[in-house]
Structure formats: C-alpha cells, structure tokens
Amino acid sequence: TATVAVSLDIEKAFDTTWFEGLILKLRNFGYPRTLCSIAYQFLKDRTFQVRVHDKLSETFRVSAGVPQGSKLGPKLYNIYTVDAPAPPDGKVKRLCYADDLLIYTHSRIASTASRRLNSYLARLGEYFTKWKIKINANKIVAIALAMRHPLKYPEDLDLRFGNERIPIQDSMKYLGVHFTPKMNFVKHVSETRKKVIGQSKYLHNALRHSNLLSPQIKTLCYKQLLRPIIAYAFPIYSCMSSSQMEKLRILERKTLRRCINYERRLDGTHHPVKYLYEQANTPRLDDFLISIGLRYLDRIRDTENQLVRNSCLLNPQLVERLRIKPPQYLENFRDIDDDVIPLYNRGFRDPAYRVYL
C-alpha cells in the first residue's frame, strides 16, 4: 500500500495570529476570565521600532501575532489551532507540530487517495479562512511514498488546495528530514553532508592552522557544532544503507584529521582508522549514533506520556508483522567498540528495539 502525503506551509504563523480570535477561543474553551485577561494584556498594545545605525524609525503598533521567543507564545498558538477539524475517519491522518502540518492517507489507487485528501483539504481551507490563517499555496507539496507496492494509476493523483493544484514532488522536507518515495534517505544524507560541509567552512581557518587552537579545542568544536547536525533525527533515518553511513563516516574522518593534524601515512607507514579516533579521543560516528538512538528508546519507555508509550516503536505486534531487518551498516559491522556491544546485542534481542534497528 502506498502513502500519499501533503505538507502545508502556514505563512508567518506566529506573526499573524488573530488577537480577538485567540481571546474568543480562550473563553469558549472555558479558561478562567483572569487567565483570558492576562493573555489579552500580554498581547495588546505591543509596539516596535527599527534602528539602522543612528536612525530610529517611528513607532509601529503590532496588530497581530504572538511574540516569538516567549514562553507563552507557542502555547497560545497551540490553543489557537487546537480546534482545527480532525479527519472525518481513520483513513486520513494528520501530524502537527507547531505550524508544521502534514496530512496523509494509505491507498494503492491514486484516485482514492486524491478523493480522501481533497475532501479533508477543503475542510481545512474553510477553517483557515474563518480564523484568518494564511496558507502559502506556493509551498504546499505532496509526495507518494511507495517502498514495495507502487501507486496504481499515478496520473490520476490530482490534489488541490482551493483553486491551486498541489505539485507532486520527488522529495519532501518535514521537520528537517528529507523523505523520498523509496524511503532510503539518500536525499537526507546528501543534504546533511552539504550542511556539515557548509558549516565547517566557517571553522576552516581555525581548524587549518595548527597554532591557532589546540587539537582538543578543535575536536570539541566538531563535537559541539558539526556532529549534532548529523545526529539530528537519527532514530528516523537509522535504516540507511551501509554506503550512506560510510559517506558520513568519511566526512567525520576528514574533519578529525584536520582537527588533530593527523595524516594517513606517517614515515611511510599506514595507520589504521582506529588510531585516528584514539588520538582524537572521540567515539566513531556509527557507535555514537547507535548509543544515542538506543538511549532515545530508553527515554520513551520511561516516559509518563501514554501516547508516546503506545507508539509503534514499542509495539511487539508490529515488529512481528513487519519482520523488519536491521540496517545494512549494522550487519556489516566489523569493529564495534566494546562500549557499544551490549547496546548492539540488546537491540537485536529485545523485540521492542528491533523496530528501531
């Protein structure tokens, strides 16, 4: 069964929240009048000015929006959009994180998927118009995910929002992760590498000159500034192939060599890669990613949020039904660090972790 997904882009979501509509919803939801009054005082009579060098503009009044960077801002926006119409049945599903909205449905026939999604998109359009929420029609994209069974009659996939036709693209970015029809995350790994290389250019001079910073400081820069870019959303794209993981490992090795001024060959002798990591005092990238991934699952098990605990990651029935195999790069391990071996073995023995691995 194929999955057809549509990503909606809310234009300037936090900056265009309707003040009066938000206060009305607070009252309709039964919040105390004192709390509604606090929210109103927090939002009303906000002003701003623009300074360019020594010139200061006149004062402008903020007529809409919740303050970004404040603690109340995201909560007020969630209250403002919490009553968005839910899908009419279980055949269409919705994912929403702040102003990032994704709807999807499962079907093997394109016309069926189009009918379901268009019906729900029409309801969302009416809701957005009523509450003055503007959707950027130029940034709405759709994708057909079909790992095993392709979508039948793809030419019949006609999705529309209002009067605009939604383009079907080969990739979709949602919450920083790039999805493609085959779900192999080649696109995501490629974009991650580009981002790391782009960020490392800002550190080029500091990493290149050996007398500017000590090797320990350079390595710390890699761990704090570059490695988190790779580790972001790893539980999602952990099923990548061994070739994709090797691309990330090569990128890490190049960066570490610059950090500690380490050459592959010294005095005509080739030094194994493990000596590089020993000198840098840094765990290998795939070892590090496995560790944080399994710790992530430990936190899921210990959470008090029942919705998270009931997620598919911890569903043994789903594991047995899908019979998911571990990624190639885990099967091809030859030199796992001793600290990671217990985590690695536990991942294959515990059915709940097998979905992740």
mmCIF file of C-alpha atoms in Angstrom:
data_model
loop_
_atom_site.group_PDB
_atom_site.id
_atom_site.type_symbol
_atom_site.label_atom_id
_atom_site.label_comp_id
_atom_site.label_asym_id
_atom_site.label_seq_id
_atom_site.Cartn_x
_atom_site.Cartn_y
_atom_site.Cartn_z
ATOM 1 C CA THR A 1 0.000 0.000 0.000
ATOM 2 C CA ALA A 2 1.342 3.412 -0.989
ATOM 3 C CA THR A 3 1.162 6.511 1.178
ATOM 4 C CA VAL A 4 0.291 9.926 -0.238
ATOM 5 C CA ALA A 5 1.279 12.852 1.986
ATOM 6 C CA VAL A 6 0.693 16.611 1.712
ATOM 7 C CA SER A 7 2.744 19.197 3.601
ATOM 8 C CA LEU A 8 1.069 22.550 4.317
ATOM 9 C CA ASP A 9 3.072 25.696 4.971
ATOM 10 C CA ILE A 10 1.381 28.237 7.257
ATOM 11 C CA GLU A 11 2.684 31.639 6.237
ATOM 12 C CA LYS A 12 4.171 33.590 9.160
ATOM 13 C CA ALA A 13 2.149 31.510 11.593
ATOM 14 C CA PHE A 14 3.251 33.147 14.844
ATOM 15 C CA ASP A 15 3.247 36.661 13.366
ATOM 16 C CA THR A 16 -0.308 36.568 12.002
ATOM 17 C CA THR A 17 -2.289 35.060 14.889
ATOM 18 C CA TRP A 18 -5.589 36.927 15.242
ATOM 19 C CA PHE A 19 -5.744 38.586 18.705
ATOM 20 C CA GLU A 20 -9.513 38.740 19.030
ATOM 21 C CA GLY A 21 -9.947 35.210 17.710
ATOM 22 C CA LEU A 22 -7.452 33.861 20.229
ATOM 23 C CA ILE A 23 -9.196 35.544 23.186
ATOM 24 C CA LEU A 24 -12.551 34.265 21.919
ATOM 25 C CA LYS A 25 -11.220 30.712 21.813
ATOM 26 C CA LEU A 26 -9.800 31.014 25.314
ATOM 27 C CA ARG A 27 -13.254 31.960 26.574
ATOM 28 C CA ASN A 28 -15.025 29.274 24.548
ATOM 29 C CA PHE A 29 -12.633 26.618 25.852
ATOM 30 C CA GLY A 30 -13.599 27.519 29.418
ATOM 31 C CA TYR A 31 -10.400 29.191 30.594
ATOM 32 C CA PRO A 32 -10.852 31.457 33.657
ATOM 33 C CA ARG A 33 -11.568 35.103 32.924
ATOM 34 C CA THR A 34 -8.435 36.110 34.834
ATOM 35 C CA LEU A 35 -6.297 33.963 32.530
ATOM 36 C CA CYS A 36 -8.025 35.411 29.467
ATOM 37 C CA SER A 37 -7.340 38.892 30.826
ATOM 38 C CA ILE A 38 -3.653 38.064 31.359
ATOM 39 C CA ALA A 39 -3.369 36.802 27.783
ATOM 40 C CA TYR A 40 -5.101 39.923 26.474
ATOM 41 C CA GLN A 41 -2.807 42.236 28.429
ATOM 42 C CA PHE A 42 0.171 40.220 27.216
ATOM 43 C CA LEU A 43 -0.786 40.682 23.568
ATOM 44 C CA LYS A 44 -2.359 44.127 23.308
ATOM 45 C CA ASP A 45 -0.587 47.469 22.811
ATOM 46 C CA ARG A 46 2.675 45.911 21.648
ATOM 47 C CA THR A 47 4.861 48.233 19.573
ATOM 48 C CA PHE A 48 8.168 48.093 17.754
ATOM 49 C CA GLN A 49 10.752 50.367 16.164
ATOM 50 C CA VAL A 50 13.538 49.778 13.659
ATOM 51 C CA ARG A 51 17.038 51.186 14.129
ATOM 52 C CA VAL A 52 19.537 51.499 11.275
ATOM 53 C CA HIS A 53 22.860 52.850 12.543
ATOM 54 C CA ASP A 54 21.908 56.068 14.368
ATOM 55 C CA LYS A 55 18.474 56.436 12.737
ATOM 56 C CA LEU A 56 15.347 55.308 14.583
ATOM 57 C CA SER A 57 12.018 54.796 12.847
ATOM 58 C CA GLU A 58 8.655 55.894 14.131
ATOM 59 C CA THR A 59 6.723 53.601 16.470
ATOM 60 C CA PHE A 60 4.500 50.973 14.862
ATOM 61 C CA ARG A 61 1.726 49.029 16.555
ATOM 62 C CA VAL A 62 1.661 45.223 16.417
ATOM 63 C CA SER A 63 -1.855 44.305 15.334
ATOM 64 C CA ALA A 64 -1.479 40.514 15.179
ATOM 65 C CA GLY A 65 0.786 37.662 16.194
ATOM 66 C CA VAL A 66 2.145 36.077 19.349
ATOM 67 C CA PRO A 67 5.666 37.043 20.499
ATOM 68 C CA GLN A 68 8.267 34.584 19.284
ATOM 69 C CA GLY A 69 10.878 33.580 21.816
ATOM 70 C CA SER A 70 8.475 33.940 24.729
ATOM 71 C CA LYS A 71 7.247 31.040 26.854
ATOM 72 C CA LEU A 72 3.596 31.899 26.289
ATOM 73 C CA GLY A 73 3.900 32.348 22.518
ATOM 74 C CA PRO A 74 3.953 28.672 21.420
ATOM 75 C CA LYS A 75 1.296 27.713 23.981
ATOM 76 C CA LEU A 76 -1.060 30.452 22.816
ATOM 77 C CA TYR A 77 -0.545 29.444 19.191
ATOM 78 C CA ASN A 78 -1.303 25.801 20.031
ATOM 79 C CA ILE A 79 -4.524 26.902 21.733
ATOM 80 C CA TYR A 80 -5.400 28.968 18.675
ATOM 81 C CA THR A 81 -5.104 25.999 16.295
ATOM 82 C CA VAL A 82 -6.126 23.105 18.554
ATOM 83 C CA ASP A 83 -9.706 23.101 17.245
ATOM 84 C CA ALA A 84 -8.688 22.555 13.627
ATOM 85 C CA PRO A 85 -11.054 19.988 12.068
ATOM 86 C CA ALA A 86 -9.906 16.426 12.577
ATOM 87 C CA PRO A 87 -10.013 13.931 9.699
ATOM 88 C CA PRO A 88 -13.559 12.563 9.302
ATOM 89 C CA ASP A 89 -12.425 8.946 9.597
ATOM 90 C CA GLY A 90 -9.337 6.880 10.221
ATOM 91 C CA LYS A 91 -8.422 6.760 6.537
ATOM 92 C CA VAL A 92 -6.834 10.225 6.615
ATOM 93 C CA LYS A 93 -4.337 11.066 9.340
ATOM 94 C CA ARG A 94 -2.785 14.323 10.489
ATOM 95 C CA LEU A 95 0.571 15.215 12.026
ATOM 96 C CA CYS A 96 1.014 18.661 13.508
ATOM 97 C CA TYR A 97 3.990 20.175 15.285
ATOM 98 C CA ALA A 98 3.520 23.902 15.972
ATOM 99 C CA ASP A 99 2.974 25.390 12.495
ATOM 100 C CA ASP A 100 4.198 22.328 10.540
ATOM 101 C CA LEU A 101 1.177 20.401 9.274
ATOM 102 C CA LEU A 102 1.257 17.108 7.386
ATOM 103 C CA ILE A 103 -1.719 15.023 6.271
ATOM 104 C CA TYR A 104 -1.526 11.615 4.644
ATOM 105 C CA THR A 105 -3.532 8.574 3.628
ATOM 106 C CA HIS A 106 -2.803 4.987 2.615
ATOM 107 C CA SER A 107 -4.140 3.663 -0.668
ATOM 108 C CA ARG A 108 -2.967 1.680 -3.684
ATOM 109 C CA ILE A 109 -5.175 3.652 -6.076
ATOM 110 C CA ALA A 110 -4.324 7.273 -6.857
ATOM 111 C CA SER A 111 -7.906 8.432 -7.400
ATOM 112 C CA THR A 112 -8.945 7.106 -3.976
ATOM 113 C CA ALA A 113 -6.093 8.933 -2.264
ATOM 114 C CA SER A 114 -6.967 12.134 -4.137
ATOM 115 C CA ARG A 115 -10.622 11.971 -3.117
ATOM 116 C CA ARG A 116 -9.827 11.466 0.569
ATOM 117 C CA LEU A 117 -7.173 14.169 0.779
ATOM 118 C CA ASN A 118 -9.070 16.738 -1.298
ATOM 119 C CA SER A 119 -12.129 16.344 0.916
ATOM 120 C CA TYR A 120 -10.093 16.993 4.059
ATOM 121 C CA LEU A 121 -8.097 19.815 2.444
ATOM 122 C CA ALA A 122 -11.382 21.558 1.608
ATOM 123 C CA ARG A 123 -12.446 21.410 5.277
ATOM 124 C CA LEU A 124 -9.074 22.756 6.373
ATOM 125 C CA GLY A 125 -9.355 25.569 3.837
ATOM 126 C CA GLU A 126 -12.686 26.682 5.297
ATOM 127 C CA TYR A 127 -11.232 26.617 8.815
ATOM 128 C CA PHE A 128 -8.148 28.622 7.820
ATOM 129 C CA THR A 129 -10.274 31.245 6.080
ATOM 130 C CA LYS A 130 -12.606 31.592 9.072
ATOM 131 C CA TRP A 131 -9.774 32.129 11.555
ATOM 132 C CA LYS A 132 -7.560 34.269 9.307
ATOM 133 C CA ILE A 133 -4.791 31.703 8.952
ATOM 134 C CA LYS A 134 -2.964 32.163 5.674
ATOM 135 C CA ILE A 135 -1.515 29.196 3.813
ATOM 136 C CA ASN A 136 1.353 29.743 1.388
ATOM 137 C CA ALA A 137 -0.027 27.923 -1.648
ATOM 138 C CA ASN A 138 3.328 28.100 -3.436
ATOM 139 C CA LYS A 139 4.981 25.973 -0.739
ATOM 140 C CA ILE A 140 2.386 23.204 -0.481
ATOM 141 C CA VAL A 141 3.941 19.970 -1.740
ATOM 142 C CA ALA A 142 2.834 16.362 -1.984
ATOM 143 C CA ILE A 143 4.689 13.086 -2.299
ATOM 144 C CA ALA A 144 3.743 9.470 -2.975
ATOM 145 C CA LEU A 145 5.662 7.056 -0.753
ATOM 146 C CA ALA A 146 5.743 3.533 -2.132
ATOM 147 C CA MET A 147 8.548 1.332 -0.818
ATOM 148 C CA ARG A 148 7.203 -2.003 -2.086
ATOM 149 C CA HIS A 149 3.954 -1.564 -3.986
ATOM 150 C CA PRO A 150 3.834 1.447 -6.335
ATOM 151 C CA LEU A 151 0.773 3.638 -6.569
ATOM 152 C CA LYS A 152 -1.639 2.438 -9.237
ATOM 153 C CA TYR A 153 -2.643 4.933 -11.947
ATOM 154 C CA PRO A 154 -0.361 7.734 -10.654
ATOM 155 C CA GLU A 155 -1.605 10.022 -13.417
ATOM 156 C CA ASP A 156 -4.942 10.193 -11.562
ATOM 157 C CA LEU A 157 -3.302 11.741 -8.495
ATOM 158 C CA ASP A 158 -4.840 15.227 -8.588
ATOM 159 C CA LEU A 159 -4.558 17.131 -5.307
ATOM 160 C CA ARG A 160 -5.855 20.668 -4.875
ATOM 161 C CA PHE A 161 -5.989 23.304 -2.186
ATOM 162 C CA GLY A 162 -8.502 25.954 -3.082
ATOM 163 C CA ASN A 163 -8.006 26.663 -6.771
ATOM 164 C CA GLU A 164 -4.326 25.715 -6.775
ATOM 165 C CA ARG A 165 -3.072 22.321 -7.897
ATOM 166 C CA ILE A 166 -0.581 20.749 -5.488
ATOM 167 C CA PRO A 167 2.600 19.567 -7.254
ATOM 168 C CA ILE A 168 3.788 16.003 -6.720
ATOM 169 C CA GLN A 169 7.498 16.104 -5.929
ATOM 170 C CA ASP A 170 10.290 13.552 -5.641
ATOM 171 C CA SER A 171 11.218 14.669 -2.123
ATOM 172 C CA MET A 172 9.591 16.373 0.831
ATOM 173 C CA LYS A 173 11.178 18.052 3.838
ATOM 174 C CA TYR A 174 9.242 17.787 7.082
ATOM 175 C CA LEU A 175 10.712 18.822 10.440
ATOM 176 C CA GLY A 176 14.179 18.877 8.918
ATOM 177 C CA VAL A 177 14.053 15.346 7.463
ATOM 178 C CA HIS A 178 14.033 14.754 3.698
ATOM 179 C CA PHE A 179 11.657 11.989 2.586
ATOM 180 C CA THR A 180 11.733 10.327 -0.846
ATOM 181 C CA PRO A 181 9.343 7.794 -2.431
ATOM 182 C CA LYS A 182 11.619 4.831 -1.667
ATOM 183 C CA MET A 183 12.299 5.991 1.920
ATOM 184 C CA ASN A 184 16.014 5.212 1.573
ATOM 185 C CA PHE A 185 17.088 8.602 2.994
ATOM 186 C CA VAL A 186 19.759 9.086 0.328
ATOM 187 C CA LYS A 187 18.500 12.632 -0.155
ATOM 188 C CA HIS A 188 18.608 13.333 3.582
ATOM 189 C CA VAL A 189 22.174 12.057 3.942
ATOM 190 C CA SER A 190 23.240 14.129 0.933
ATOM 191 C CA GLU A 191 21.666 17.296 2.334
ATOM 192 C CA THR A 192 23.145 16.586 5.766
ATOM 193 C CA ARG A 193 26.624 16.290 4.272
ATOM 194 C CA LYS A 194 26.166 19.573 2.413
ATOM 195 C CA LYS A 195 25.069 21.280 5.605
ATOM 196 C CA VAL A 196 28.030 19.951 7.594
ATOM 197 C CA ILE A 197 30.466 20.974 4.852
ATOM 198 C CA GLY A 198 28.884 24.419 4.690
ATOM 199 C CA GLN A 199 29.147 24.906 8.444
ATOM 200 C CA SER A 200 32.722 23.605 8.527
ATOM 201 C CA LYS A 201 33.761 26.362 6.118
ATOM 202 C CA TYR A 202 33.188 28.859 8.904
ATOM 203 C CA LEU A 203 35.654 26.872 11.029
ATOM 204 C CA HIS A 204 38.137 26.315 8.207
ATOM 205 C CA ASN A 205 40.737 28.835 9.328
ATOM 206 C CA ALA A 206 40.525 27.760 12.957
ATOM 207 C CA LEU A 207 40.882 24.065 12.100
ATOM 208 C CA ARG A 208 43.525 24.528 9.427
ATOM 209 C CA HIS A 209 46.179 26.426 11.374
ATOM 210 C CA SER A 210 47.791 24.197 13.979
ATOM 211 C CA ASN A 211 48.985 27.060 16.186
ATOM 212 C CA LEU A 212 45.633 28.811 16.497
ATOM 213 C CA LEU A 213 43.791 26.289 18.688
ATOM 214 C CA SER A 214 44.816 23.126 20.460
ATOM 215 C CA PRO A 215 43.705 19.765 18.987
ATOM 216 C CA GLN A 216 41.416 19.232 21.983
ATOM 217 C CA ILE A 217 39.589 22.512 21.332
ATOM 218 C CA LYS A 218 39.281 21.732 17.615
ATOM 219 C CA THR A 219 37.848 18.311 18.369
ATOM 220 C CA LEU A 220 35.413 19.885 20.816
ATOM 221 C CA CYS A 221 34.293 22.270 18.054
ATOM 222 C CA TYR A 222 33.483 19.270 15.867
ATOM 223 C CA LYS A 223 31.553 17.529 18.651
ATOM 224 C CA GLN A 224 29.528 20.598 19.607
ATOM 225 C CA LEU A 225 28.991 22.313 16.250
ATOM 226 C CA LEU A 226 29.120 19.713 13.472
ATOM 227 C CA ARG A 227 28.261 16.285 14.870
ATOM 228 C CA PRO A 228 24.809 17.373 16.180
ATOM 229 C CA ILE A 229 23.850 18.176 12.575
ATOM 230 C CA ILE A 230 24.440 14.534 11.650
ATOM 231 C CA ALA A 231 22.824 13.151 14.800
ATOM 232 C CA TYR A 232 19.618 15.154 14.319
ATOM 233 C CA ALA A 233 16.627 12.824 13.756
ATOM 234 C CA PHE A 234 18.838 9.726 13.622
ATOM 235 C CA PRO A 235 16.064 7.457 15.019
ATOM 236 C CA ILE A 236 14.123 8.344 11.862
ATOM 237 C CA TYR A 237 16.784 7.712 9.237
ATOM 238 C CA SER A 238 18.660 4.970 11.098
ATOM 239 C CA CYS A 239 17.590 2.442 8.439
ATOM 240 C CA MET A 240 20.024 3.944 5.928
ATOM 241 C CA SER A 241 22.278 1.658 3.905
ATOM 242 C CA SER A 242 25.899 0.938 4.756
ATOM 243 C CA SER A 243 27.056 3.030 1.782
ATOM 244 C CA GLN A 244 25.232 6.086 3.125
ATOM 245 C CA MET A 245 26.663 5.586 6.602
ATOM 246 C CA GLU A 246 30.138 5.285 5.105
ATOM 247 C CA LYS A 247 29.707 8.683 3.430
ATOM 248 C CA LEU A 248 29.059 10.225 6.832
ATOM 249 C CA ARG A 249 31.990 8.370 8.370
ATOM 250 C CA ILE A 250 34.343 9.608 5.639
ATOM 251 C CA LEU A 251 33.194 13.148 6.306
ATOM 252 C CA GLU A 252 33.874 12.696 10.015
ATOM 253 C CA ARG A 253 37.350 11.273 9.432
ATOM 254 C CA LYS A 254 38.312 14.172 7.174
ATOM 255 C CA THR A 255 37.181 16.645 9.810
ATOM 256 C CA LEU A 256 39.009 14.889 12.637
ATOM 257 C CA ARG A 257 42.236 14.752 10.622
ATOM 258 C CA ARG A 258 42.116 18.499 10.279
ATOM 259 C CA CYS A 259 41.365 18.885 13.969
ATOM 260 C CA ILE A 260 44.382 16.930 15.217
ATOM 261 C CA ASN A 261 46.679 17.394 12.180
ATOM 262 C CA TYR A 262 46.713 13.649 11.608
ATOM 263 C CA GLU A 263 47.933 12.159 8.329
ATOM 264 C CA ARG A 264 47.003 8.765 6.945
ATOM 265 C CA ARG A 265 50.640 7.875 6.423
ATOM 266 C CA LEU A 266 53.429 8.824 8.773
ATOM 267 C CA ASP A 267 57.033 7.872 7.961
ATOM 268 C CA GLY A 268 55.765 5.691 5.128
ATOM 269 C CA THR A 269 53.572 3.629 7.455
ATOM 270 C CA HIS A 270 49.807 3.432 7.032
ATOM 271 C CA HIS A 271 47.964 3.869 10.324
ATOM 272 C CA PRO A 272 44.530 2.233 10.800
ATOM 273 C CA VAL A 273 41.486 4.404 11.319
ATOM 274 C CA LYS A 274 41.174 3.348 14.954
ATOM 275 C CA TYR A 275 44.363 5.272 15.742
ATOM 276 C CA LEU A 276 42.707 8.420 14.457
ATOM 277 C CA TYR A 277 39.837 8.030 16.923
ATOM 278 C CA GLU A 278 42.231 7.170 19.727
ATOM 279 C CA GLN A 279 44.245 10.315 19.106
ATOM 280 C CA ALA A 280 41.074 12.423 18.878
ATOM 281 C CA ASN A 281 39.567 10.695 21.939
ATOM 282 C CA THR A 282 36.270 10.521 20.060
ATOM 283 C CA PRO A 283 33.916 7.567 19.522
ATOM 284 C CA ARG A 284 33.320 6.520 15.968
ATOM 285 C CA LEU A 285 30.288 8.133 14.373
ATOM 286 C CA ASP A 286 28.169 4.998 13.956
ATOM 287 C CA ASP A 287 28.986 3.893 17.510
ATOM 288 C CA PHE A 288 27.902 7.295 18.765
ATOM 289 C CA LEU A 289 24.673 7.254 16.742
ATOM 290 C CA ILE A 290 23.700 3.774 17.943
ATOM 291 C CA SER A 291 24.245 4.826 21.545
ATOM 292 C CA ILE A 292 22.089 7.944 21.333
ATOM 293 C CA GLY A 293 19.431 6.070 19.365
ATOM 294 C CA LEU A 294 19.046 3.369 21.980
ATOM 295 C CA ARG A 295 19.116 5.905 24.800
ATOM 296 C CA TYR A 296 16.281 7.655 22.984
ATOM 297 C CA LEU A 297 14.246 4.449 23.120
ATOM 298 C CA ASP A 298 15.056 4.076 26.814
ATOM 299 C CA ARG A 299 13.580 7.516 27.425
ATOM 300 C CA ILE A 300 10.455 6.530 25.513
ATOM 301 C CA ARG A 301 9.996 3.522 27.761
ATOM 302 C CA ASP A 302 10.415 5.603 30.896
ATOM 303 C CA THR A 303 8.156 8.469 29.851
ATOM 304 C CA GLU A 304 4.838 9.101 31.576
ATOM 305 C CA ASN A 305 3.217 10.218 28.317
ATOM 306 C CA GLN A 306 0.887 7.368 27.404
ATOM 307 C CA LEU A 307 0.610 8.458 23.766
ATOM 308 C CA VAL A 308 4.355 8.104 23.363
ATOM 309 C CA ARG A 309 4.436 4.782 25.201
ATOM 310 C CA ASN A 310 1.754 3.414 22.885
ATOM 311 C CA SER A 311 3.661 4.447 19.765
ATOM 312 C CA CYS A 312 4.593 1.908 17.128
ATOM 313 C CA LEU A 313 8.213 1.918 18.319
ATOM 314 C CA LEU A 314 7.164 -0.152 21.327
ATOM 315 C CA ASN A 315 4.555 -2.344 19.653
ATOM 316 C CA PRO A 316 5.739 -6.002 19.597
ATOM 317 C CA GLN A 317 2.839 -6.988 17.326
ATOM 318 C CA LEU A 318 4.056 -4.523 14.712
ATOM 319 C CA VAL A 319 7.564 -5.963 14.965
ATOM 320 C CA GLU A 320 6.304 -9.481 14.391
ATOM 321 C CA ARG A 321 4.081 -8.433 11.486
ATOM 322 C CA LEU A 322 6.627 -6.342 9.614
ATOM 323 C CA ARG A 323 9.666 -8.508 10.408
ATOM 324 C CA ILE A 324 11.908 -5.507 9.940
ATOM 325 C CA LYS A 325 15.556 -6.355 9.327
ATOM 326 C CA PRO A 326 18.426 -4.374 10.820
ATOM 327 C CA PRO A 327 20.141 -1.808 8.581
ATOM 328 C CA GLN A 328 22.987 -2.975 6.379
ATOM 329 C CA TYR A 329 25.571 -0.880 8.177
ATOM 330 C CA LEU A 330 24.814 -2.745 11.419
ATOM 331 C CA GLU A 331 25.036 -6.150 9.741
ATOM 332 C CA ASN A 332 28.366 -5.171 8.178
ATOM 333 C CA PHE A 333 29.977 -4.112 11.462
ATOM 334 C CA ARG A 334 33.470 -5.492 11.894
ATOM 335 C CA ASP A 335 34.943 -3.312 14.612
ATOM 336 C CA ILE A 336 32.268 -2.250 17.059
ATOM 337 C CA ASP A 337 33.550 -0.502 20.157
ATOM 338 C CA ASP A 338 33.364 -2.539 23.370
ATOM 339 C CA ASP A 339 31.093 0.055 24.989
ATOM 340 C CA VAL A 340 28.543 -0.294 22.194
ATOM 341 C CA ILE A 341 28.434 -4.104 22.003
ATOM 342 C CA PRO A 342 25.961 -4.501 24.937
ATOM 343 C CA LEU A 343 23.655 -1.905 23.377
ATOM 344 C CA TYR A 344 24.022 -3.531 19.975
ATOM 345 C CA ASN A 345 23.202 -7.014 21.290
ATOM 346 C CA ARG A 346 20.275 -5.739 23.324
ATOM 347 C CA GLY A 347 18.850 -4.074 20.243
ATOM 348 C CA PHE A 348 18.568 -7.385 18.405
ATOM 349 C CA ARG A 349 17.367 -9.421 21.380
ATOM 350 C CA ASP A 350 14.611 -7.109 22.559
ATOM 351 C CA PRO A 351 11.636 -7.119 20.122
ATOM 352 C CA ALA A 352 10.700 -3.566 21.059
ATOM 353 C CA TYR A 353 14.064 -2.280 19.865
ATOM 354 C CA ARG A 354 14.020 -4.253 16.635
ATOM 355 C CA VAL A 355 11.637 -1.758 15.062
ATOM 356 C CA TYR A 356 14.253 0.911 15.607
ATOM 357 C CA LEU A 357 17.200 -1.199 14.470
#
